[in-house]
């Protein structure tokens, strides 16, 4: 079973994806981490995200140690990732890894959950279950603000909201693999749902597919 989870930043797709993977004993891949790792490798080497050739090379020779680096989750690296993610060569260089993960999941798991922006549309158009997770802009900004404050990052609601909206705009307007629901995706709006209620709804959608 392949489950594709797409949606904008802080909609809850990562939290739901991890919980679904645990419940259904599937491997889990946060594909945003791959784009972030490319961003972080450029940052560490002193290059900007617009350096298309260096980004393409970093994506081809991805340093997997960076996937566990605490700086991966910073807002600056998220910002760099969304600029890099518009580069079609970067996307092409990360595609095989994601597809292999989905179709031959590690540690003998019977399937995989992948979360990102283009899983249901480009990476795994053949996914068995496709969820498009969303939430209103203010709710997503508040969630991200809480996460940053819990990490001790000094920021405020207006800054976080502006960063999220800028990233959403870039992700949905790029020419290659823009953020959008697949035609056969089930929409899951988590604006009014806490994690447990959203998870319950996601499980129902997976159960429905399993019974069909
Ligand atoms: O992966 P994505 O960026 O879409 O979001 P996430 O990392 O799963 O969730 C962002 C934050 O929102 C986390 O701190 C979650 O605990 C929280 N969250 C929530 O409060 N309610 C939900 N229904 C889903 C997530
Ligand atoms: O956790 P959050 O939702 O803030 O972002 P992320 O999932 O870590 O993704 C960071 C950036 O990588 C996104 O803003 C996208 O530009 C890019 N990305 C993408 O283009 N395609 C994916 N499948 C996953 C992420």
Coordinates of N, CA and C and ligand atoms in Angstrom, one line a residue:
X1 N 0.8 -1.2 0.0 CA 0.0 0.0 0.0 C 0.9 1.2 0.0
X2 N 0.6 2.2 -0.9 CA 1.3 3.4 -0.9 C 0.3 4.5 -0.6
X3 N 0.7 5.4 0.4 CA -0.2 6.5 0.8 C 0.6 7.8 0.5
X4 N -0.1 8.6 -0.3 CA 0.5 9.9 -0.7 C -0.2 11.0 0.2
X5 N 0.7 11.9 0.8 CA 0.1 12.9 1.6 C 0.7 14.2 1.1
X6 N -0.1 15.1 0.6 CA 0.3 16.4 0.1 C -0.4 17.5 0.8
X7 N 0.1 18.7 0.7 CA -0.5 19.9 1.2 C 0.5 20.9 1.6
X8 N -0.1 22.1 1.9 CA 0.8 23.3 2.2 C 1.5 23.1 3.6
X9 N 2.5 24.0 3.9 CA 3.3 23.9 5.1 C 2.4 24.0 6.4
X10 N 2.7 23.2 7.3 CA 2.0 23.1 8.6 C 0.6 22.8 8.6
X11 N 0.2 22.0 7.5 CA -1.2 21.6 7.5 C -1.4 20.3 8.3
X12 N -0.3 19.7 8.7 CA -0.4 18.5 9.6 C -0.1 17.2 8.8
X13 N 0.4 17.3 7.6 CA 0.6 16.1 6.8 C 1.7 15.2 7.4
X14 N 2.8 15.8 8.0 CA 3.9 15.0 8.5 C 3.4 14.3 9.8
X15 N 2.7 15.0 10.7 CA 2.2 14.3 11.9 C 1.3 13.2 11.5
X16 N 0.3 13.4 10.6 CA -0.6 12.4 10.2 C 0.1 11.2 9.5
X17 N 1.1 11.6 8.6 CA 1.8 10.6 7.8 C 2.5 9.6 8.8
X18 N 3.2 10.2 9.8 CA 4.0 9.3 10.7 C 3.0 8.4 11.5
X19 N 1.9 9.0 11.9 CA 0.9 8.1 12.7 C 0.3 7.0 11.8
X20 N 0.0 7.4 10.5 CA -0.5 6.3 9.6 C 0.5 5.2 9.4
X21 N 1.8 5.7 9.2 CA 2.8 4.7 9.0 C 3.0 3.7 10.1
X22 N 2.9 4.3 11.4 CA 3.0 3.4 12.5 C 1.8 2.5 12.6
X23 N 0.6 3.0 12.4 CA -0.6 2.2 12.6 C -0.7 1.0 11.6
X24 N -0.3 1.4 10.3 CA -0.5 0.3 9.2 C 0.9 -0.4 8.9
X25 N 1.9 -0.1 9.8 CA 3.2 -0.8 9.7 C 3.8 -0.5 8.3
X26 N 3.9 0.8 7.9 CA 4.5 1.2 6.6 C 5.7 2.0 6.9
X27 N 6.6 2.0 5.9 CA 7.8 2.9 5.9 C 7.3 4.4 5.7
X28 N 8.0 5.3 6.2 CA 7.6 6.7 6.1 C 8.7 7.6 5.6
X29 N 8.4 8.4 4.6 CA 9.4 9.3 4.0 C 8.9 10.8 4.0
X30 N 9.6 11.6 4.7 CA 9.3 13.1 4.6 C 10.1 13.6 3.4
X31 N 9.4 13.8 2.3 CA 10.2 14.2 1.1 C 10.7 15.7 1.2
X32 N 10.0 16.5 2.0 CA 10.4 17.9 2.2 C 11.9 17.9 2.8
X33 N 12.2 16.9 3.6 CA 13.5 16.9 4.2 C 14.6 16.8 3.1
X34 N 14.3 16.1 1.9 CA 15.3 16.0 0.9 C 15.6 17.4 0.3
X35 N 14.5 18.2 0.0 CA 14.7 19.5 -0.5 C 15.4 20.4 0.5
X36 N 15.1 20.2 1.8 CA 15.7 21.0 2.8 C 17.2 20.6 2.9
X37 N 17.5 19.3 2.7 CA 18.9 18.9 2.8 C 19.8 19.5 1.7
X38 N 19.2 19.7 0.5 CA 19.9 20.3 -0.6 C 20.1 21.8 -0.2
X39 N 19.1 22.4 0.4 CA 19.2 23.8 0.8 C 20.3 24.0 1.9
X40 N 20.3 23.0 2.8 CA 21.3 23.1 3.9 C 22.7 22.9 3.4
X41 N 22.9 22.0 2.4 CA 24.2 21.8 1.9 C 24.8 23.0 1.2
X42 N 23.9 23.7 0.5 CA 24.3 24.9 -0.2 C 24.7 26.0 0.8
X43 N 23.8 26.1 1.8 CA 24.0 27.1 2.9 C 25.4 26.9 3.5
X44 N 25.7 25.6 3.9 CA 27.0 25.3 4.6 C 28.2 25.6 3.7
X45 N 27.9 25.5 2.3 CA 29.1 25.7 1.4 C 29.1 27.2 1.0
X46 N 28.2 28.0 1.6 CA 28.3 29.4 1.4 C 27.6 29.9 0.1
X47 N 26.7 29.0 -0.5 CA 26.1 29.4 -1.7 C 24.6 29.7 -1.5
X48 N 24.0 30.4 -2.4 CA 22.6 30.8 -2.3 C 21.7 29.7 -3.0
X49 N 20.4 29.7 -2.7 CA 19.5 28.7 -3.3 C 19.3 28.9 -4.8
X50 N 19.6 30.1 -5.4 CA 19.4 30.4 -6.8 C 20.5 29.7 -7.7
X51 N 21.6 29.2 -7.0 CA 22.7 28.6 -7.8 C 22.2 27.2 -8.3
X52 N 21.6 27.3 -9.5 CA 20.9 26.1 -10.0 C 21.9 24.9 -10.2
X53 N 23.1 25.1 -10.7 CA 24.0 24.0 -11.0 C 24.4 23.3 -9.7
X54 N 24.8 24.2 -8.7 CA 25.2 23.6 -7.5 C 24.1 22.8 -6.8
X55 N 22.8 23.4 -6.9 CA 21.7 22.7 -6.3 C 21.5 21.4 -6.9
X56 N 21.5 21.4 -8.3 CA 21.3 20.1 -9.0 C 22.4 19.1 -8.6
X57 N 23.6 19.5 -8.4 CA 24.7 18.6 -8.1 C 24.5 18.1 -6.6
X58 N 24.1 19.0 -5.7 CA 23.8 18.6 -4.3 C 22.7 17.6 -4.3
X59 N 21.7 17.7 -5.1 CA 20.5 16.8 -5.1 C 21.0 15.4 -5.6
X60 N 21.9 15.4 -6.6 CA 22.3 14.2 -7.2 C 23.2 13.4 -6.2
X61 N 24.0 14.1 -5.4 CA 24.9 13.5 -4.5 C 24.5 13.8 -3.0
X62 N 23.2 13.6 -2.7 CA 22.6 14.0 -1.5 C 23.4 13.4 -0.3
X63 N 23.8 14.3 0.7 CA 24.5 13.9 1.9 C 23.4 13.5 2.9
X64 N 23.3 12.2 3.2 CA 22.2 11.7 4.0 C 22.4 12.1 5.5
X65 N 23.6 12.5 5.9 CA 23.8 12.9 7.3 C 23.0 14.2 7.5
X66 N 22.8 15.0 6.5 CA 22.1 16.3 6.7 C 20.6 16.1 7.1
X67 N 20.1 14.9 6.7 CA 18.7 14.6 7.0 C 18.4 14.6 8.5
X68 N 19.5 14.4 9.3 CA 19.3 14.3 10.8 C 19.8 15.6 11.5
X69 N 20.2 16.6 10.7 CA 20.8 17.8 11.2 C 19.7 18.7 11.8
X70 N 19.9 19.2 13.1 CA 18.8 20.0 13.7 C 18.5 21.3 12.9
X71 N 19.5 21.8 12.1 CA 19.3 23.0 11.3 C 18.3 22.8 10.1
X72 N 18.1 21.5 9.8 CA 17.2 21.2 8.7 C 15.8 21.8 8.8
X73 N 15.4 21.9 10.0 CA 14.0 22.4 10.3 C 13.9 23.9 10.4
X74 N 15.0 24.7 10.3 CA 14.9 26.1 10.5 C 14.1 26.8 9.4
X75 N 13.6 27.9 9.6 CA 12.8 28.6 8.7 C 13.6 29.1 7.5
X76 N 14.9 29.4 7.8 CA 15.8 29.8 6.7 C 16.0 28.7 5.7
X77 N 16.2 27.5 6.2 CA 16.4 26.3 5.3 C 15.1 26.0 4.6
X78 N 14.0 26.1 5.2 CA 12.7 25.9 4.6 C 12.5 26.9 3.4
X79 N 12.9 28.1 3.6 CA 12.8 29.2 2.6 C 13.7 28.8 1.4
X80 N 15.0 28.4 1.7 CA 15.9 28.0 0.7 C 15.3 26.8 -0.1
X81 N 14.8 25.8 0.6 CA 14.2 24.6 0.0 C 13.2 25.0 -1.0
X82 N 12.3 25.9 -0.7 CA 11.2 26.2 -1.6 C 11.7 26.9 -2.9
X83 N 12.8 27.6 -2.8 CA 13.4 28.2 -4.0 C 14.1 27.1 -4.9
X84 N 14.8 26.3 -4.2 CA 15.5 25.2 -4.8 C 14.5 24.2 -5.5
X85 N 13.4 24.1 -4.8 CA 12.4 23.1 -5.3 C 11.7 23.5 -6.6
X86 N 11.9 24.7 -7.0 CA 11.4 25.2 -8.3 C 12.3 24.8 -9.5
X87 N 13.5 24.3 -9.1 CA 14.5 23.9 -10.2 C 14.2 22.5 -10.7
X88 N 13.8 22.3 -12.0 CA 13.4 21.0 -12.5 C 14.5 20.0 -12.4
X89 N 15.7 20.4 -12.5 CA 16.8 19.4 -12.5 C 16.9 18.8 -11.1
X90 N 16.8 19.7 -10.1 CA 16.8 19.2 -8.7 C 15.7 18.2 -8.5
X91 N 14.5 18.5 -9.0 CA 13.3 17.6 -8.8 C 13.6 16.3 -9.5
X92 N 14.1 16.3 -10.7 CA 14.4 15.1 -11.4 C 15.4 14.3 -10.7
X93 N 16.4 14.9 -10.1 CA 17.5 14.2 -9.4 C 17.0 13.6 -8.1
X94 N 15.9 14.0 -7.6 CA 15.4 13.4 -6.3 C 14.3 12.4 -6.6
X95 N 13.9 12.3 -7.8 CA 12.7 11.5 -8.1 C 12.9 10.0 -7.9
X96 N 14.0 9.5 -8.4 CA 14.2 8.0 -8.4 C 14.3 7.5 -6.9
X97 N 14.9 8.3 -6.1 CA 15.1 7.9 -4.7 C 13.7 7.8 -4.0
X98 N 12.8 8.8 -4.3 CA 11.4 8.8 -3.7 C 10.6 7.6 -4.3
X99 N 10.7 7.4 -5.6 CA 9.9 6.3 -6.2 C 10.4 4.9 -5.7
X100 N 11.7 4.8 -5.6 CA 12.3 3.5 -5.1 C 11.8 3.3 -3.7
X101 N 11.8 4.3 -2.9 CA 11.4 4.2 -1.5 C 9.9 3.7 -1.4
X102 N 9.1 4.3 -2.3 CA 7.6 3.9 -2.3 C 7.4 2.5 -2.8
X103 N 8.2 2.1 -3.8 CA 7.9 0.8 -4.4 C 8.7 -0.4 -3.8
X104 N 9.9 0.0 -3.2 CA 10.6 -1.0 -2.5 C 11.0 -0.5 -1.1
X105 N 10.0 -0.4 -0.2 CA 10.2 0.3 1.1 C 11.3 -0.4 1.9
X106 N 12.1 0.3 2.7 CA 13.1 -0.3 3.5 C 12.6 -1.2 4.6
X107 N 13.4 -2.0 5.1 CA 13.2 -2.9 6.3 C 11.9 -3.8 6.0
X108 N 11.8 -4.2 4.8 CA 10.7 -5.2 4.5 C 9.3 -4.8 4.8
X109 N 9.0 -3.5 4.9 CA 7.7 -3.1 5.1 C 6.8 -3.3 3.9
X110 N 5.5 -3.5 4.1 CA 4.6 -3.9 3.0 C 4.1 -2.6 2.2
X111 N 4.6 -1.5 2.5 CA 4.2 -0.3 1.8 C 4.8 0.9 2.4
X112 N 4.4 2.1 2.0 CA 5.0 3.3 2.4 C 4.1 4.5 2.4
X113 N 4.4 5.5 3.3 CA 3.7 6.7 3.3 C 4.7 7.8 2.9
X114 N 4.4 8.6 1.9 CA 5.3 9.7 1.6 C 4.6 11.0 1.7
X115 N 5.2 12.0 2.3 CA 4.6 13.3 2.4 C 5.4 14.4 1.7
X116 N 4.6 15.3 1.1 CA 5.3 16.3 0.3 C 4.4 17.3 -0.4
X117 N 4.7 17.6 -1.6 CA 3.8 18.6 -2.3 C 3.3 17.9 -3.6
X118 N 4.1 17.0 -4.2 CA 3.8 16.4 -5.5 C 3.7 14.9 -5.5
X119 N 3.4 14.3 -4.3 CA 3.5 12.8 -4.2 C 2.3 12.2 -5.0
X120 N 1.1 12.7 -4.8 CA 0.0 12.2 -5.5 C -0.1 12.5 -7.0
X121 N 0.6 13.6 -7.4 CA 0.5 14.1 -8.8 C 1.7 13.6 -9.6
X122 N 2.9 13.5 -9.0 CA 4.1 13.2 -9.8 C 4.9 12.0 -9.3
X123 N 5.2 12.0 -8.0 CA 6.1 10.9 -7.5 C 5.4 9.6 -7.6
X124 N 4.2 9.5 -7.1 CA 3.4 8.3 -7.0 C 2.0 8.5 -7.5
X125 N 1.8 8.8 -8.8 CA 0.4 8.9 -9.3 C -0.4 7.6 -9.1
X126 N 0.3 6.5 -8.9 CA -0.3 5.2 -8.7 C -0.6 4.9 -7.2
X127 N -0.4 5.9 -6.3 CA -0.7 5.6 -4.9 C -2.1 5.2 -4.7
X128 N -2.2 4.3 -3.7 CA -3.6 3.7 -3.5 C -4.5 4.6 -2.7
X129 N -3.9 5.4 -1.8 CA -4.6 6.4 -1.1 C -3.9 7.7 -1.2
X130 N -4.7 8.8 -1.6 CA -4.1 10.1 -1.7 C -4.8 11.1 -0.8
X131 N -4.1 11.7 0.1 CA -4.8 12.7 1.0 C -4.2 14.0 0.7
X132 N -5.0 15.0 0.5 CA -4.6 16.4 0.4 C -5.0 17.1 1.7
X133 N -4.0 17.4 2.5 CA -4.2 17.9 3.8 C -4.1 19.5 3.8
X134 N -5.1 20.1 4.3 CA -5.1 21.6 4.3 C -5.5 22.1 5.7
X135 N -5.3 23.4 5.9 CA -5.9 24.1 7.1 C -5.8 25.6 6.7
X136 N -6.6 26.4 7.4 CA -6.6 27.8 7.1 C -5.3 28.4 7.3
X137 N -5.0 29.6 6.7 CA -3.7 30.2 6.8 C -3.4 30.6 8.3
X138 N -4.4 31.2 9.0 CA -4.1 31.6 10.4 C -3.8 30.4 11.3
X139 N -4.5 29.3 11.1 CA -4.3 28.1 11.9 C -2.9 27.5 11.6
X140 N -2.6 27.5 10.4 CA -1.2 26.9 10.0 C -0.1 27.8 10.6
X141 N -0.3 29.1 10.5 CA 0.7 30.0 11.0 C 0.8 29.9 12.6
X142 N -0.3 29.7 13.2 CA -0.2 29.5 14.7 C 0.4 28.2 15.1
X143 N 0.2 27.2 14.3 CA 0.8 25.9 14.6 C 2.3 26.0 14.4
X144 N 2.7 26.7 13.3 CA 4.2 26.8 13.1 C 4.8 27.7 14.1
X145 N 4.1 28.7 14.5 CA 4.6 29.7 15.6 C 4.9 28.9 16.9
X146 N 3.9 28.0 17.3 CA 4.1 27.3 18.5 C 5.3 26.4 18.4
X147 N 5.5 25.7 17.2 CA 6.6 24.8 17.1 C 7.9 25.6 17.2
X148 N 8.0 26.8 16.6 CA 9.2 27.6 16.6 C 9.5 28.1 18.1
X149 N 8.4 28.5 18.7 CA 8.6 29.0 20.1 C 9.0 27.9 21.0
X150 N 8.5 26.7 20.8 CA 8.9 25.6 21.6 C 10.4 25.3 21.5
X151 N 10.9 25.6 20.3 CA 12.4 25.4 20.1 C 13.2 26.6 20.5
X152 N 12.5 27.6 21.0 CA 13.2 28.8 21.5 C 13.6 29.8 20.5
X153 N 12.9 29.7 19.3 CA 13.2 30.7 18.2 C 12.4 32.0 18.5
X154 N 13.1 33.1 18.4 CA 12.4 34.4 18.6 C 11.8 34.8 17.3
X155 N 10.4 34.8 17.3 CA 9.7 35.2 16.0 C 8.3 35.7 16.5
X156 N 7.5 36.1 15.5 CA 6.2 36.5 15.9 C 5.2 36.0 14.8
X157 N 3.9 36.1 15.1 CA 2.8 35.5 14.3 C 2.9 36.1 12.9
X158 N 3.1 37.5 12.8 CA 3.0 38.1 11.4 C 4.2 37.6 10.6
X159 N 5.4 37.5 11.1 CA 6.5 37.0 10.4 C 6.3 35.6 9.9
X160 N 5.8 34.7 10.8 CA 5.6 33.3 10.4 C 4.5 33.2 9.3
X161 N 3.4 34.0 9.5 CA 2.4 33.9 8.5 C 2.9 34.4 7.1
X162 N 3.7 35.5 7.1 CA 4.2 36.0 5.8 C 5.1 34.9 5.2
X163 N 6.0 34.3 6.0 CA 6.9 33.3 5.4 C 6.1 32.1 4.8
X164 N 5.0 31.6 5.6 CA 4.2 30.5 5.1 C 3.6 30.8 3.8
X165 N 3.0 32.0 3.7 CA 2.2 32.4 2.5 C 3.2 32.6 1.3
X166 N 4.4 33.1 1.6 CA 5.3 33.3 0.5 C 5.8 31.9 -0.1
X167 N 6.0 30.9 0.9 CA 6.4 29.6 0.5 C 5.2 28.9 -0.3
X168 N 4.0 29.0 0.2 CA 2.8 28.4 -0.5 C 2.7 28.9 -1.9
X169 N 2.9 30.3 -2.0 CA 2.7 30.9 -3.3 C 3.8 30.3 -4.3
X170 N 5.0 30.3 -3.8 CA 6.1 29.8 -4.7 C 5.8 28.3 -5.0
X171 N 5.4 27.5 -4.0 CA 5.2 26.1 -4.3 C 4.0 25.8 -5.2
X172 N 3.0 26.7 -5.1 CA 1.8 26.4 -6.0 C 1.9 27.0 -7.4
X173 N 2.8 28.0 -7.5 CA 2.9 28.7 -8.8 C 4.1 28.2 -9.7
X174 N 4.9 27.4 -9.2 CA 6.1 27.0 -10.0 C 5.6 26.1 -11.2
X175 N 6.4 26.1 -12.3 CA 6.0 25.4 -13.5 C 6.1 23.9 -13.3
X176 N 7.1 23.4 -12.6 CA 7.3 22.0 -12.5 C 6.7 21.4 -11.1
X177 N 5.8 20.4 -11.2 CA 5.3 19.8 -10.1 C 4.8 20.7 -9.0
X178 N 3.9 21.7 -9.4 CA 3.3 22.6 -8.4 C 2.5 21.9 -7.3
X179 N 2.4 22.6 -6.2 CA 1.5 22.0 -5.1 C 0.1 22.2 -5.6
X180 N -0.6 21.0 -5.7 CA -2.1 21.0 -6.0 C -2.6 19.6 -5.7
X181 N -3.9 19.5 -5.4 CA -4.4 18.2 -5.1 C -4.5 17.3 -6.4
X182 N -4.1 16.1 -6.3 CA -4.3 15.2 -7.4 C -5.8 15.1 -7.6
X183 N -6.2 14.8 -8.9 CA -7.6 14.7 -9.2 C -8.4 13.7 -8.3
X184 N -7.7 12.6 -8.0 CA -8.3 11.6 -7.2 C -8.0 11.6 -5.7
X185 N -7.5 12.8 -5.2 CA -7.1 12.9 -3.8 C -8.4 13.2 -3.0
X186 N -8.3 12.7 -1.7 CA -9.4 13.0 -0.8 C -8.9 14.2 0.0
X187 N -9.8 15.3 0.1 CA -9.4 16.5 0.8 C -9.6 16.3 2.3
X188 N -8.6 16.7 3.1 CA -8.8 16.6 4.6 C -8.4 18.0 5.1
X189 N -9.4 18.7 5.5 CA -9.2 20.1 6.1 C -9.1 19.9 7.6
X190 N -8.0 20.3 8.1 CA -7.7 20.0 9.6 C -7.9 21.3 10.4
X191 N -8.5 22.4 9.7 CA -8.6 23.7 10.4 C -9.2 23.5 11.8
X192 N -10.3 22.7 11.8 CA -11.1 22.6 13.1 C -10.8 21.3 13.8
X193 N -9.8 20.5 13.3 CA -9.6 19.2 13.9 C -8.3 19.2 14.7
X194 N -8.3 18.6 15.8 CA -7.1 18.4 16.5 C -6.4 17.1 15.9
X195 N -5.2 16.8 16.4 CA -4.5 15.7 15.7 C -5.2 14.4 15.8
X196 N -5.8 14.1 16.9 CA -6.5 12.8 17.1 C -7.7 12.7 16.1
X197 N -8.5 13.8 16.0 CA -9.7 13.8 15.1 C -9.3 13.7 13.7
X198 N -8.2 14.4 13.3 CA -7.7 14.3 11.9 C -7.2 12.9 11.6
X199 N -6.5 12.3 12.6 CA -6.0 11.0 12.4 C -7.1 10.0 12.2
X200 N -8.1 10.1 13.0 CA -9.3 9.2 12.9 C -9.9 9.3 11.5
X201 N -10.0 10.5 11.0 CA -10.6 10.7 9.6 C -9.6 10.0 8.6
X202 N -8.3 10.2 8.8 CA -7.4 9.7 7.8 C -7.4 8.1 7.9
X203 N -7.6 7.6 9.1 CA -7.7 6.1 9.2 C -8.9 5.6 8.5
X204 N -10.0 6.3 8.6 CA -11.2 5.9 7.9 C -11.0 5.8 6.4
X205 N -10.3 6.8 5.9 CA -10.1 6.9 4.4 C -9.2 5.7 4.0
X206 N -8.2 5.3 4.8 CA -7.4 4.2 4.5 C -8.2 2.9 4.6
X207 N -8.9 2.8 5.7 CA -9.8 1.6 5.9 C -10.7 1.4 4.7
X208 N -11.3 2.5 4.3 CA -12.2 2.4 3.2 C -11.5 1.8 1.9
X209 N -10.3 2.2 1.7 CA -9.6 1.7 0.5 C -9.3 0.2 0.7
X210 N -8.9 -0.1 2.0 CA -8.5 -1.5 2.2 C -9.7 -2.5 2.0
X211 N -10.9 -2.0 2.3 CA -12.1 -2.8 2.2 C -12.6 -2.9 0.8
X212 N -12.1 -1.9 -0.1 CA -12.7 -1.9 -1.4 C -12.1 -2.9 -2.4
Ligands
LIG1 O1 4.1 18.3 7.8 P1 3.4 19.7 7.9 O2 4.3 20.8 7.7 O3 2.2 19.7 7.0 O4 2.8 19.8 9.4 P2 3.2 19.1 10.7 O5 4.6 19.2 11.0 O6 2.6 17.7 10.7 O7 2.3 19.9 11.8 C1 2.7 21.2 12.1 C2 2.3 21.5 13.6 O8 0.9 21.5 13.7 C3 2.8 20.4 14.5 O9 3.3 21.0 15.7 C4 1.5 19.6 14.8 O10 1.6 19.0 16.1 C5 0.4 20.6 14.7 N1 -0.9 20.0 14.3 C6 -2.0 20.4 15.0 O11 -1.9 21.1 16.0 N2 -3.2 19.9 14.6 C7 -3.4 19.1 13.6 N3 -4.6 18.6 13.2 C8 -2.2 18.7 12.8 C9 -1.0 19.2 13.2
LIG2 O1 7.4 21.1 6.8 P1 7.0 22.1 5.9 O2 5.6 21.8 5.4 O3 7.2 23.5 6.3 O4 7.9 22.0 4.6 P2 8.6 20.7 4.0 O5 7.6 19.6 3.7 O6 9.8 20.4 4.8 O7 9.1 21.2 2.5 C1 10.0 22.3 2.4 C2 9.9 22.8 1.0 O8 10.4 21.7 0.1 C3 8.5 23.1 0.5 O9 8.2 24.5 0.8 C4 8.6 22.8 -1.0 O10 9.1 24.0 -1.7 C5 9.6 21.7 -1.1 N1 9.0 20.4 -1.4 C6 8.6 20.1 -2.7 O11 8.7 21.0 -3.6 N2 8.2 18.9 -3.0 C7 8.0 18.0 -2.1 N3 7.6 16.8 -2.4 C8 8.4 18.3 -0.7 C9 8.8 19.5 -0.4

